[in-house]
XYZ file of C-alpha atoms in Angstrom:
675
model
C 163.364 -113.539 59.289
C 162.937 -116.334 60.470
C 162.582 -119.235 57.625
C 159.043 -121.194 56.729
C 158.832 -124.673 55.290
C 158.134 -124.068 51.756
C 154.377 -125.890 50.874
C 154.662 -129.092 49.834
C 153.409 -128.464 45.472
C 150.288 -130.020 44.242
C 150.764 -133.236 42.025
C 152.070 -132.569 38.695
C 150.048 -134.300 35.993
C 149.774 -134.752 32.331
C 146.729 -136.775 31.393
C 147.611 -138.071 28.846
C 147.391 -141.558 26.506
C 146.930 -142.907 23.076
C 147.127 -145.651 20.530
C 148.062 -148.609 21.563
C 148.748 -149.531 25.447
C 152.633 -150.741 25.011
C 152.555 -146.910 23.105
C 151.273 -144.603 25.703
C 152.943 -146.797 28.992
C 156.601 -145.944 26.890
C 155.138 -142.026 27.374
C 153.627 -142.279 30.964
C 157.860 -142.964 31.925
C 159.354 -140.719 29.824
C 156.609 -138.140 31.831
C 157.805 -139.668 35.442
C 161.006 -139.554 33.937
C 160.538 -135.547 33.379
C 159.515 -134.517 37.343
C 155.801 -135.766 36.708
C 154.895 -137.032 39.812
C 150.957 -138.458 39.710
C 149.722 -140.437 36.229
C 146.439 -139.176 34.382
C 145.173 -141.757 31.603
C 143.105 -140.326 28.972
C 140.906 -143.517 27.374
C 140.166 -143.666 24.223
C 136.194 -142.902 23.643
C 135.471 -147.562 22.710
C 136.387 -147.968 26.981
C 135.492 -145.038 27.809
C 131.858 -145.565 26.294
C 131.716 -149.838 26.693
C 132.234 -151.180 23.510
C 135.141 -153.408 22.152
C 137.061 -151.352 19.461
C 135.910 -153.764 16.162
C 132.669 -152.088 16.929
C 130.661 -150.374 14.200
C 131.062 -147.541 16.290
C 133.871 -146.988 17.651
C 134.999 -146.752 13.554
C 137.993 -143.850 13.531
C 137.904 -143.337 17.291
C 139.979 -146.121 17.795
C 143.855 -144.467 19.968
C 142.266 -141.359 19.096
C 142.191 -139.480 22.253
C 143.510 -141.428 24.671
C 145.120 -145.703 24.831
C 142.718 -148.368 24.468
C 142.186 -150.814 27.273
C 139.800 -153.025 26.422
C 140.975 -156.230 28.298
C 143.742 -157.152 31.040
C 145.974 -157.946 28.921
C 146.213 -153.984 27.667
C 146.021 -152.864 31.061
C 149.336 -155.450 32.083
C 151.209 -153.725 28.597
C 149.964 -149.730 30.118
C 151.388 -150.468 32.955
C 154.188 -152.318 32.557
C 158.093 -151.734 34.621
C 155.359 -149.233 36.424
C 154.612 -149.952 39.663
C 150.936 -149.535 40.931
C 151.058 -149.842 44.575
C 154.516 -146.321 44.766
C 152.163 -144.661 41.736
C 149.457 -141.886 42.721
C 146.863 -142.673 39.400
C 143.759 -140.380 38.276
C 141.385 -142.426 35.057
C 139.269 -139.497 33.810
C 136.980 -142.366 33.424
C 133.090 -142.489 33.988
C 130.022 -144.245 33.399
C 132.783 -148.178 32.378
C 134.749 -146.617 35.836
C 133.778 -149.773 37.843
C 134.987 -152.191 34.830
C 138.652 -150.016 34.967
C 139.202 -150.044 39.085
C 138.334 -153.999 38.937
C 141.422 -154.055 35.734
C 143.332 -151.678 37.443
C 142.944 -153.305 41.248
C 144.087 -156.959 39.467
C 147.028 -155.751 37.803
C 147.996 -154.840 40.620
C 147.118 -157.621 42.808
C 149.679 -159.211 39.745
C 152.685 -157.026 40.771
C 152.349 -158.402 44.006
C 151.134 -154.659 45.642
C 149.107 -154.594 48.453
C 145.496 -152.954 47.450
C 144.921 -150.738 50.421
C 147.850 -149.399 49.497
C 146.756 -148.192 46.456
C 146.667 -145.060 45.242
C 144.236 -142.460 42.512
C 141.461 -141.117 41.548
C 138.075 -142.670 39.083
C 136.419 -139.731 37.309
C 133.283 -142.523 37.833
C 130.940 -138.905 37.188
C 128.446 -140.211 35.244
C 125.970 -136.472 35.749
C 128.464 -134.399 33.478
C 128.391 -137.042 31.317
C 124.769 -136.872 30.868
C 125.140 -132.693 30.356
C 128.415 -132.418 28.465
C 130.086 -135.036 27.446
C 128.788 -137.504 26.213
C 130.065 -140.526 27.419
C 127.388 -142.071 29.482
C 126.010 -145.507 28.850
C 123.976 -146.681 31.248
C 120.448 -144.571 32.535
C 120.517 -142.530 35.947
C 119.131 -145.229 38.456
C 120.817 -147.919 37.159
C 124.612 -145.784 36.345
C 123.791 -144.327 41.067
C 123.868 -147.782 41.835
C 127.253 -148.207 40.181
C 128.660 -145.438 41.710
C 126.958 -146.445 44.722
C 128.323 -149.819 44.355
C 132.401 -148.665 43.697
C 132.130 -146.292 46.474
C 131.657 -148.703 48.943
C 133.626 -151.040 47.847
C 136.506 -148.880 47.505
C 135.919 -147.221 51.928
C 136.257 -150.812 52.356
C 138.891 -152.289 50.584
C 140.794 -149.426 48.874
C 140.751 -147.091 51.564
C 143.114 -144.822 49.408
C 141.634 -144.951 46.507
C 138.772 -141.379 45.177
C 136.544 -143.735 44.204
C 134.934 -140.565 42.594
C 135.487 -136.740 41.263
C 132.627 -134.661 41.332
C 133.785 -133.653 37.602
C 132.540 -129.617 37.049
C 135.073 -129.535 34.113
C 133.062 -130.510 31.619
C 130.413 -128.030 32.340
C 131.819 -125.045 32.239
C 133.443 -126.313 29.472
C 129.682 -126.379 28.230
C 127.962 -122.984 29.347
C 128.035 -123.154 33.007
C 128.426 -120.008 35.156
C 130.446 -120.160 38.091
C 127.445 -120.498 39.978
C 125.578 -123.916 38.020
C 129.223 -125.452 38.043
C 129.282 -124.542 41.558
C 125.232 -125.389 41.292
C 125.479 -128.824 39.597
C 128.148 -130.151 41.142
C 127.111 -130.261 44.483
C 123.309 -130.840 43.557
C 125.864 -133.849 42.013
C 127.930 -134.919 44.903
C 124.461 -134.456 47.271
C 123.080 -137.285 44.772
C 125.365 -139.792 44.642
C 125.921 -139.194 49.836
C 122.509 -140.061 49.112
C 122.150 -142.870 47.754
C 126.031 -144.543 49.539
C 123.417 -143.009 52.540
C 120.367 -145.143 51.369
C 121.516 -148.661 49.780
C 122.517 -149.627 53.307
C 125.947 -150.566 52.183
C 128.244 -147.897 54.355
C 126.981 -147.920 58.693
C 126.625 -144.423 59.225
C 129.787 -144.336 61.744
C 131.821 -144.762 58.658
C 129.899 -141.813 56.007
C 133.186 -140.161 57.658
C 135.520 -142.075 55.639
C 133.213 -141.858 52.618
C 133.407 -137.899 52.450
C 136.288 -137.809 52.996
C 137.587 -139.425 49.747
C 134.856 -137.785 47.669
C 137.245 -135.592 45.486
C 136.325 -132.632 43.076
C 137.615 -131.128 39.487
C 137.452 -128.334 38.853
C 137.402 -126.133 35.776
C 139.537 -122.834 36.368
C 138.456 -119.947 33.144
C 140.643 -117.028 32.284
C 138.645 -115.015 34.076
C 141.202 -115.876 37.334
C 139.812 -113.863 39.924
C 136.291 -114.614 39.767
C 137.860 -119.043 39.477
C 139.625 -118.180 42.843
C 136.817 -116.402 44.233
C 134.967 -119.957 42.481
C 137.222 -122.107 44.357
C 136.885 -120.242 48.214
C 133.395 -120.691 47.786
C 132.774 -124.125 46.430
C 135.043 -125.092 49.722
C 132.809 -123.156 52.702
C 129.648 -125.202 50.605
C 131.664 -128.171 50.672
C 132.095 -127.521 54.569
C 127.956 -126.166 55.199
C 126.692 -129.155 53.747
C 128.788 -131.805 54.323
C 128.351 -130.738 58.002
C 124.682 -130.471 58.239
C 123.048 -132.886 55.834
C 125.377 -135.953 57.336
C 127.051 -135.199 60.136
C 131.012 -135.021 59.622
C 132.401 -133.739 62.282
C 135.785 -134.160 61.853
C 137.513 -130.750 59.820
C 139.643 -132.683 57.431
C 137.440 -135.192 56.236
C 135.874 -132.414 55.178
C 137.970 -130.769 53.790
C 137.642 -130.657 50.109
C 139.878 -131.490 47.806
C 139.388 -130.379 43.899
C 142.154 -130.896 41.223
C 141.616 -129.080 38.483
C 142.314 -129.367 34.704
C 142.557 -125.316 33.738
C 139.535 -123.984 30.799
C 140.285 -125.652 26.797
C 136.904 -123.759 26.190
C 138.750 -120.286 25.353
C 141.201 -121.855 24.179
C 141.978 -120.343 19.328
C 142.678 -121.607 16.963
C 143.273 -117.962 15.329
C 146.841 -117.216 17.123
C 147.334 -120.028 19.554
C 150.257 -118.403 20.995
C 148.362 -116.695 22.944
C 147.345 -119.412 24.841
C 150.336 -119.851 26.705
C 149.715 -116.970 28.758
C 146.042 -117.512 28.844
C 147.536 -121.364 30.548
C 149.320 -119.446 33.622
C 146.611 -117.004 34.611
C 144.180 -119.994 33.964
C 146.467 -121.821 36.618
C 147.424 -118.447 39.136
C 143.511 -118.485 40.372
C 144.047 -122.210 41.766
C 147.286 -121.931 42.527
C 147.533 -118.542 44.295
C 145.480 -118.972 46.807
C 146.813 -121.798 49.754
C 143.205 -121.819 51.931
C 141.965 -122.767 48.176
C 145.182 -124.354 46.383
C 144.430 -126.979 44.109
C 145.943 -130.556 45.171
C 146.698 -131.544 41.319
C 146.433 -129.253 38.119
C 146.921 -130.454 34.544
C 147.428 -128.095 32.541
C 146.099 -128.567 28.862
C 149.148 -127.301 26.154
C 148.850 -124.281 23.976
C 147.943 -125.740 20.218
C 144.461 -128.360 21.474
C 142.566 -126.104 19.680
C 144.973 -126.788 16.673
C 144.035 -131.176 17.618
C 146.219 -133.488 19.411
C 149.468 -132.385 21.491
C 152.799 -133.877 21.211
C 155.105 -134.893 23.724
C 157.471 -131.063 23.067
C 153.810 -130.088 23.751
C 153.070 -131.433 27.220
C 156.668 -130.645 28.247
C 156.072 -127.201 28.408
C 152.616 -127.350 30.203
C 154.699 -129.187 32.964
C 158.065 -126.561 32.781
C 154.597 -123.444 32.816
C 153.404 -125.829 37.110
C 157.275 -126.098 37.889
C 158.676 -122.296 37.167
C 155.771 -121.713 39.216
C 156.330 -124.396 41.906
C 159.976 -124.454 42.195
C 161.436 -120.685 41.313
C 158.910 -118.573 42.580
C 158.376 -117.925 46.036
C 154.190 -118.543 45.875
C 154.364 -121.798 48.306
C 155.905 -119.983 51.147
C 153.189 -117.434 52.040
C 149.611 -118.272 53.829
C 146.638 -116.994 52.349
C 147.255 -114.451 49.951
C 143.605 -113.330 49.922
C 143.047 -113.689 53.672
C 141.078 -110.607 55.063
C 141.026 -109.273 51.338
C 137.417 -107.558 51.817
C 136.666 -107.759 47.204
C 136.942 -111.220 47.513
C 135.081 -111.923 50.857
C 132.230 -109.853 48.979
C 132.230 -112.032 45.783
C 132.642 -114.658 47.294
C 129.525 -114.602 49.348
C 127.598 -113.726 46.062
C 129.223 -116.811 44.556
C 128.049 -118.872 48.186
C 124.216 -117.331 47.749
C 123.849 -118.154 44.478
C 125.277 -121.409 44.567
C 122.932 -122.427 47.448
C 119.705 -119.968 45.700
C 120.242 -122.846 42.626
C 121.187 -126.475 44.196
C 117.570 -125.605 46.510
C 115.586 -124.955 42.983
C 117.401 -127.945 42.218
C 116.737 -130.127 45.183
C 112.812 -128.928 44.757
C 112.429 -131.262 41.722
C 113.957 -134.164 42.860
C 117.405 -133.558 42.927
C 120.362 -134.052 40.316
C 118.818 -137.386 38.502
C 115.492 -135.225 38.647
C 116.727 -132.237 36.361
C 119.104 -134.573 34.746
C 115.978 -136.667 33.156
C 113.633 -133.916 33.212
C 116.411 -131.689 30.774
C 116.489 -128.528 32.821
C 120.016 -128.743 34.283
C 120.785 -129.542 30.389
C 119.084 -126.706 28.595
C 120.655 -124.123 30.935
C 123.371 -125.485 29.903
C 123.104 -124.698 26.272
C 121.689 -120.781 27.057
C 124.144 -119.933 29.763
C 126.408 -121.370 26.276
C 124.506 -118.908 24.052
C 124.844 -116.029 25.288
C 128.432 -116.811 25.983
C 128.736 -117.272 22.313
C 125.724 -114.123 21.352
C 128.749 -111.874 23.667
C 131.699 -113.408 21.928
C 129.825 -112.663 18.257
C 129.227 -109.062 19.469
C 132.073 -108.379 20.561
C 131.258 -107.286 24.321
C 133.140 -110.108 25.801
C 137.027 -110.236 23.834
C 139.455 -112.446 23.172
C 142.616 -111.498 21.863
C 142.922 -112.672 18.280
C 139.918 -113.679 17.902
C 137.053 -110.518 17.986
C 140.178 -107.673 18.382
C 143.858 -107.647 17.879
C 143.472 -110.078 14.939
C 145.987 -109.009 12.274
C 149.924 -110.053 13.342
C 153.299 -111.477 12.317
C 152.538 -115.181 10.429
C 154.265 -117.197 13.323
C 156.883 -119.910 13.641
C 155.395 -122.010 15.895
C 152.624 -123.108 12.776
C 154.313 -122.005 10.227
C 154.231 -126.285 9.076
C 150.673 -127.600 10.458
C 151.231 -130.495 10.459
C 153.825 -131.176 12.142
C 152.887 -128.901 14.875
C 150.395 -131.394 16.092
C 150.329 -135.082 17.042
C 149.260 -137.580 14.131
C 147.652 -141.180 15.331
C 148.689 -143.459 12.453
C 144.989 -144.884 10.534
C 146.984 -148.232 10.822
C 146.742 -148.030 14.943
C 143.213 -148.838 14.824
C 143.248 -152.488 12.547
C 146.474 -153.080 14.175
C 144.476 -153.272 17.836
C 141.886 -155.253 16.637
C 143.366 -157.125 15.187
C 145.361 -157.488 18.723
C 141.399 -157.580 20.731
C 140.439 -160.839 18.209
C 143.408 -162.479 19.023
C 142.720 -161.710 22.409
C 139.058 -163.469 22.657
C 140.633 -166.288 20.300
C 143.572 -167.379 22.774
C 143.018 -166.072 26.546
C 142.116 -169.506 27.855
C 145.166 -170.319 26.498
C 148.510 -171.195 28.675
C 149.950 -168.682 29.350
C 146.977 -166.776 30.814
C 145.294 -169.370 31.056
C 142.078 -167.158 32.134
C 138.923 -169.211 32.764
C 136.191 -168.797 29.641
C 134.564 -165.888 30.741
C 130.550 -167.180 30.251
C 130.126 -167.274 34.183
C 131.338 -164.607 34.688
C 129.432 -162.571 32.633
C 125.811 -164.562 33.760
C 127.685 -164.317 37.274
C 127.404 -160.070 36.269
C 123.703 -160.036 34.411
C 122.386 -162.034 37.643
C 123.851 -159.377 40.853
C 122.598 -156.848 37.962
C 118.675 -158.065 38.364
C 119.220 -158.357 41.480
C 120.908 -156.225 44.966
C 124.363 -157.057 45.304
C 127.660 -155.104 44.729
C 128.813 -155.648 41.484
C 132.135 -154.786 42.022
C 133.434 -158.393 43.430
C 131.099 -159.423 40.047
C 132.758 -156.921 37.673
C 137.072 -158.195 39.582
C 135.179 -161.893 38.639
C 134.789 -160.145 35.069
C 137.875 -158.623 34.850
C 139.860 -161.989 36.413
C 138.260 -164.472 33.347
C 139.750 -162.027 30.107
C 135.988 -161.278 29.611
C 136.691 -157.242 27.169
C 135.302 -154.646 28.026
C 132.740 -154.432 25.179
C 131.639 -158.543 26.048
C 131.405 -155.733 30.459
C 129.558 -153.294 29.506
C 127.209 -154.908 27.079
C 126.359 -157.623 29.561
C 124.603 -153.955 31.889
C 123.635 -152.864 28.557
C 121.431 -156.108 28.393
C 120.281 -156.053 31.669
C 120.216 -151.770 32.514
C 118.988 -150.977 28.979
C 120.622 -147.853 27.760
C 120.094 -144.180 26.973
C 119.351 -141.691 25.768
C 120.787 -137.726 26.923
C 117.799 -135.198 26.556
C 119.631 -132.348 23.444
C 117.945 -129.396 25.308
C 117.647 -127.936 21.954
C 114.778 -127.547 20.970
C 114.171 -125.883 25.590
C 116.919 -123.737 24.673
C 115.317 -119.695 25.478
C 116.121 -117.787 21.801
C 120.080 -116.219 22.430
C 120.616 -113.902 19.666
C 118.559 -111.314 18.697
C 116.718 -110.739 14.864
C 115.671 -107.474 15.267
C 115.146 -105.281 12.222
C 119.385 -105.305 10.443
C 120.604 -107.237 12.414
C 123.707 -109.862 10.961
C 120.437 -112.894 12.369
C 117.117 -110.880 10.561
C 119.024 -111.213 7.377
C 119.948 -114.232 7.451
C 116.300 -115.004 8.328
C 115.048 -113.363 5.475
C 117.605 -115.547 2.950
C 115.995 -119.127 4.676
C 112.161 -117.889 4.198
C 113.362 -116.472 0.284
C 115.306 -119.741 -0.249
C 112.514 -122.455 1.261
C 110.217 -120.248 -1.112
C 112.309 -120.615 -4.158
C 112.125 -124.283 -3.545
C 108.375 -124.603 -2.705
C 108.468 -125.701 0.676
C 107.364 -124.294 4.573
C 110.628 -124.147 5.851
C 114.431 -125.437 5.138
C 115.015 -128.630 6.939
C 118.714 -128.354 8.657
C 120.256 -132.048 10.496
C 122.828 -131.825 12.602
C 124.452 -134.946 12.969
C 127.169 -135.911 15.528
C 128.863 -139.614 13.418
C 130.492 -141.802 16.094
C 131.408 -141.997 20.404
C 132.698 -138.045 20.104
C 130.133 -136.752 22.782
C 131.014 -132.717 23.244
C 128.810 -132.133 21.463
C 128.740 -127.954 22.380
C 129.020 -126.998 19.273
C 127.081 -129.668 17.564
C 123.993 -127.907 19.730
C 124.745 -124.292 19.227
C 124.840 -124.614 15.194
C 121.658 -126.643 16.360
C 120.115 -124.097 18.177
C 120.968 -121.059 16.054
C 119.789 -122.912 12.898
C 116.619 -122.764 14.442
C 116.454 -119.572 15.164
C 117.224 -117.991 11.867
C 113.775 -119.442 11.475
C 115.321 -123.623 9.782
C 113.356 -126.751 11.334
C 116.176 -128.496 12.929
C 116.403 -132.031 13.725
C 119.016 -133.255 15.899
C 118.955 -136.322 17.731
C 121.776 -136.057 20.330
C 124.976 -137.312 19.972
C 126.567 -141.503 19.397
C 124.738 -142.124 15.771
C 126.393 -144.598 12.464
C 126.645 -142.893 9.078
C 123.997 -145.165 8.877
C 122.153 -143.622 11.054
C 122.007 -140.516 9.484
C 121.880 -140.534 6.015
C 119.203 -143.110 6.905
C 117.467 -139.849 9.363
C 118.208 -137.460 6.160
C 116.373 -139.054 3.821
C 113.987 -139.288 6.030
C 112.753 -136.264 7.071
C 114.058 -134.588 3.005
C 116.741 -132.361 5.011
C 118.018 -130.202 2.533
C 121.415 -129.916 4.773
C 123.751 -132.250 6.709
C 125.999 -130.996 9.413
C 128.564 -133.192 10.848
C 130.383 -132.362 14.005
C 133.688 -134.602 15.332
C 135.617 -132.938 18.015
C 138.235 -136.414 18.318
C 139.650 -136.835 14.413
C 138.180 -139.523 12.943
C 135.936 -137.193 10.786
C 138.519 -138.998 8.627
C 136.273 -142.152 8.357
C 133.109 -140.904 8.843
C 132.843 -138.276 7.550
C 133.498 -139.430 3.551
C 131.091 -143.160 4.090
C 128.156 -139.687 4.777
C 129.093 -138.230 1.723
C 129.010 -142.157 -0.115
C 126.247 -142.804 1.909
C 124.132 -139.682 0.484
C 126.447 -140.231 -2.838
C 124.357 -144.643 -2.569
C 121.179 -143.449 -1.412
C 121.078 -140.807 -5.428
C 120.994 -137.631 -2.604
C 124.273 -135.634 -4.112
C 122.313 -132.205 -3.645
C 122.062 -132.624 0.269
C 125.625 -130.101 0.858
C 126.981 -132.236 3.250
C 129.229 -129.323 5.683
C 131.583 -130.701 9.090
C 132.881 -128.663 12.021
C 135.651 -129.716 14.776
C 139.036 -129.945 15.266
C 140.075 -130.701 11.430
C 143.607 -129.282 10.571
C 143.873 -127.920 7.260
C 145.298 -130.462 5.676
C 142.255 -132.713 6.230
C 140.387 -129.751 5.511
C 141.119 -130.237 2.085
C 140.508 -133.879 1.955
C 137.098 -133.353 2.865
C 136.730 -131.184 0.516
C 137.729 -132.257 -2.349
C 136.397 -135.586 -0.939
C 132.621 -132.884 -1.545
C 131.799 -131.952 1.338
C 130.637 -127.464 1.215
C 132.405 -126.060 3.577
C 134.204 -127.114 6.335
C 133.931 -125.158 10.073
C 137.125 -125.269 12.735
C 136.987 -123.523 16.025
C 138.433 -120.161 14.272
C 135.033 -119.282 12.789
C 132.859 -118.230 15.512
C 130.316 -116.285 14.224
C 128.296 -118.609 14.450
C 125.474 -116.538 13.076
C 128.016 -116.586 9.738
C 128.428 -119.831 10.052
C 124.375 -120.696 9.337
C 124.133 -117.926 6.913
C 127.494 -120.215 4.736
C 125.097 -122.519 4.959
C 121.463 -121.548 3.634
C 124.346 -119.918 0.204
C 125.419 -124.297 0.287
C 122.336 -125.240 -0.104
C 121.343 -123.098 -2.663
C 124.089 -124.121 -4.903
C 123.712 -127.369 -3.977
C 119.952 -126.890 -6.021
C 120.933 -124.126 -8.163
C 119.527 -120.899 -6.907
C 121.165 -117.968 -7.859
C 122.997 -116.779 -4.154
C 120.527 -113.921 -2.422
C 122.766 -110.459 -3.037
C 123.678 -109.528 0.502
C 122.078 -105.794 1.993
C 125.221 -103.708 1.966
């Protein structure tokens, strides 16, 4: 047999960044030394949502889910001793993508790099922020303009950069079926490409260069045959759209280029060691098929449902990729599925259903109109509710959660406090102090930045007109402007946007027929409302801080609604003060707080204290999210009535517990539960 040349492995990344720019720089250099072939930067939530670390909404969020980058000095420190001209850097950043790319470009220039050689990706997909991730800032129109301007700029000035990474990853995390994931991502791509074409900034003959730099960031779930077929369907539809709608002749420019983070939604807190085999199966879905193989892969860690992974956990995930790429013979063969009738039938089915849904969205006026009307969000909330219903009924089986639940003691989690990385709470104060020092000294040696006022005024002037915003943004970066100042200037011109929650329009996903668990909870809700002399029990679901992962909050809100509660849910990004004000104004009987970013230790006690000051100690507060055991004990000691984490998958049971807590808080006798 003749020896055939092995294919090159995909880019191997680890999504990383935390605490401070200095700590993250050290982590990046360590990961590169371990054989990682690209960088994937995680930014903290204030950076993602355009706030400085000392803003009231940033409390408890600084350096938690990523690195805080407030200005050029932070970006310099983040990439110190890492030659950017030789690096392939992915930056998971959306609403503030233009700002972070500007900082990156200026640091590269300071390093002496030729910016035409810079390679990497900015996520820059705002549609999925409105639908699932929640780090949007501006309304859809101005957001699309920022994306368009950035694409036009990079095509001319940083030609090897991927200015947008259309991201269906979070859509699946929010409940999307494979068809919804394909259709919504493609509809976003159409909206972006139409906007670039219609802006007049890129001549028609250069649209091929634009299409060639559009990349995708996709999710791979555990149903790995279906997921592999999904990737083939994605490629087929992209080829069709770019050829027919935009007239792109070159097959190379039409190629579907995608990176993957495999599914975190399916990772379990119960028996977390099972997550390792889930991660392997999910990786196989996007690597086995040569014709639909990912260009870059990053894997979550086995303990992500417990908290922040440690460097060792991330190394374990990197080694999973390396074993497949370097020890197995996968890269020695052509596509393994070519000619498979089973695969072809599944791909055709996905293509047909996805094209029908894309057409439906186009008839509504495209992706942006479907965001503003709430259609896309309510579809996702409904799909997620159906999935949760299938898990609770046992129709969808998850090992260690609703089947095979008995287990030997787990040595990996014997000491839960050391099984995850913790961020020192003192980091936030250090970052804030450094930020204030920057603001006070940026005009002085050694930096001698010009005063930022002029640059910010020029940015606002450009925003009010039609000029490309990238040049004014670069001027702000060079003037030492901060993230909060840049976003604040654009907020003044563009305003802010509160995305539809999708809760009120989501259909009922779990039946409440006589004899079902939900029917029993409804009875208890009705009896408790009667006992309290009110028409309906009122329940406020609150998302304090900047955590935009609203899937859990939405599912609780929908199920509480279906159980007979009047639900108050105002969406994401609220201060503890706003939540307490709403609880008092709406005269609610319970408050549920959902936080997945780790800021519960600061924000939940703040809500409790404000309720105490207001004399509303009879309103029980329930907390939910990724909350380590030790933190849960502290929250209960502070007065939280109940704490729920990802292992508590029975949402109807959670709603029943909330009714019990309302009865307890109002000194009502417990209700008998029928045997």
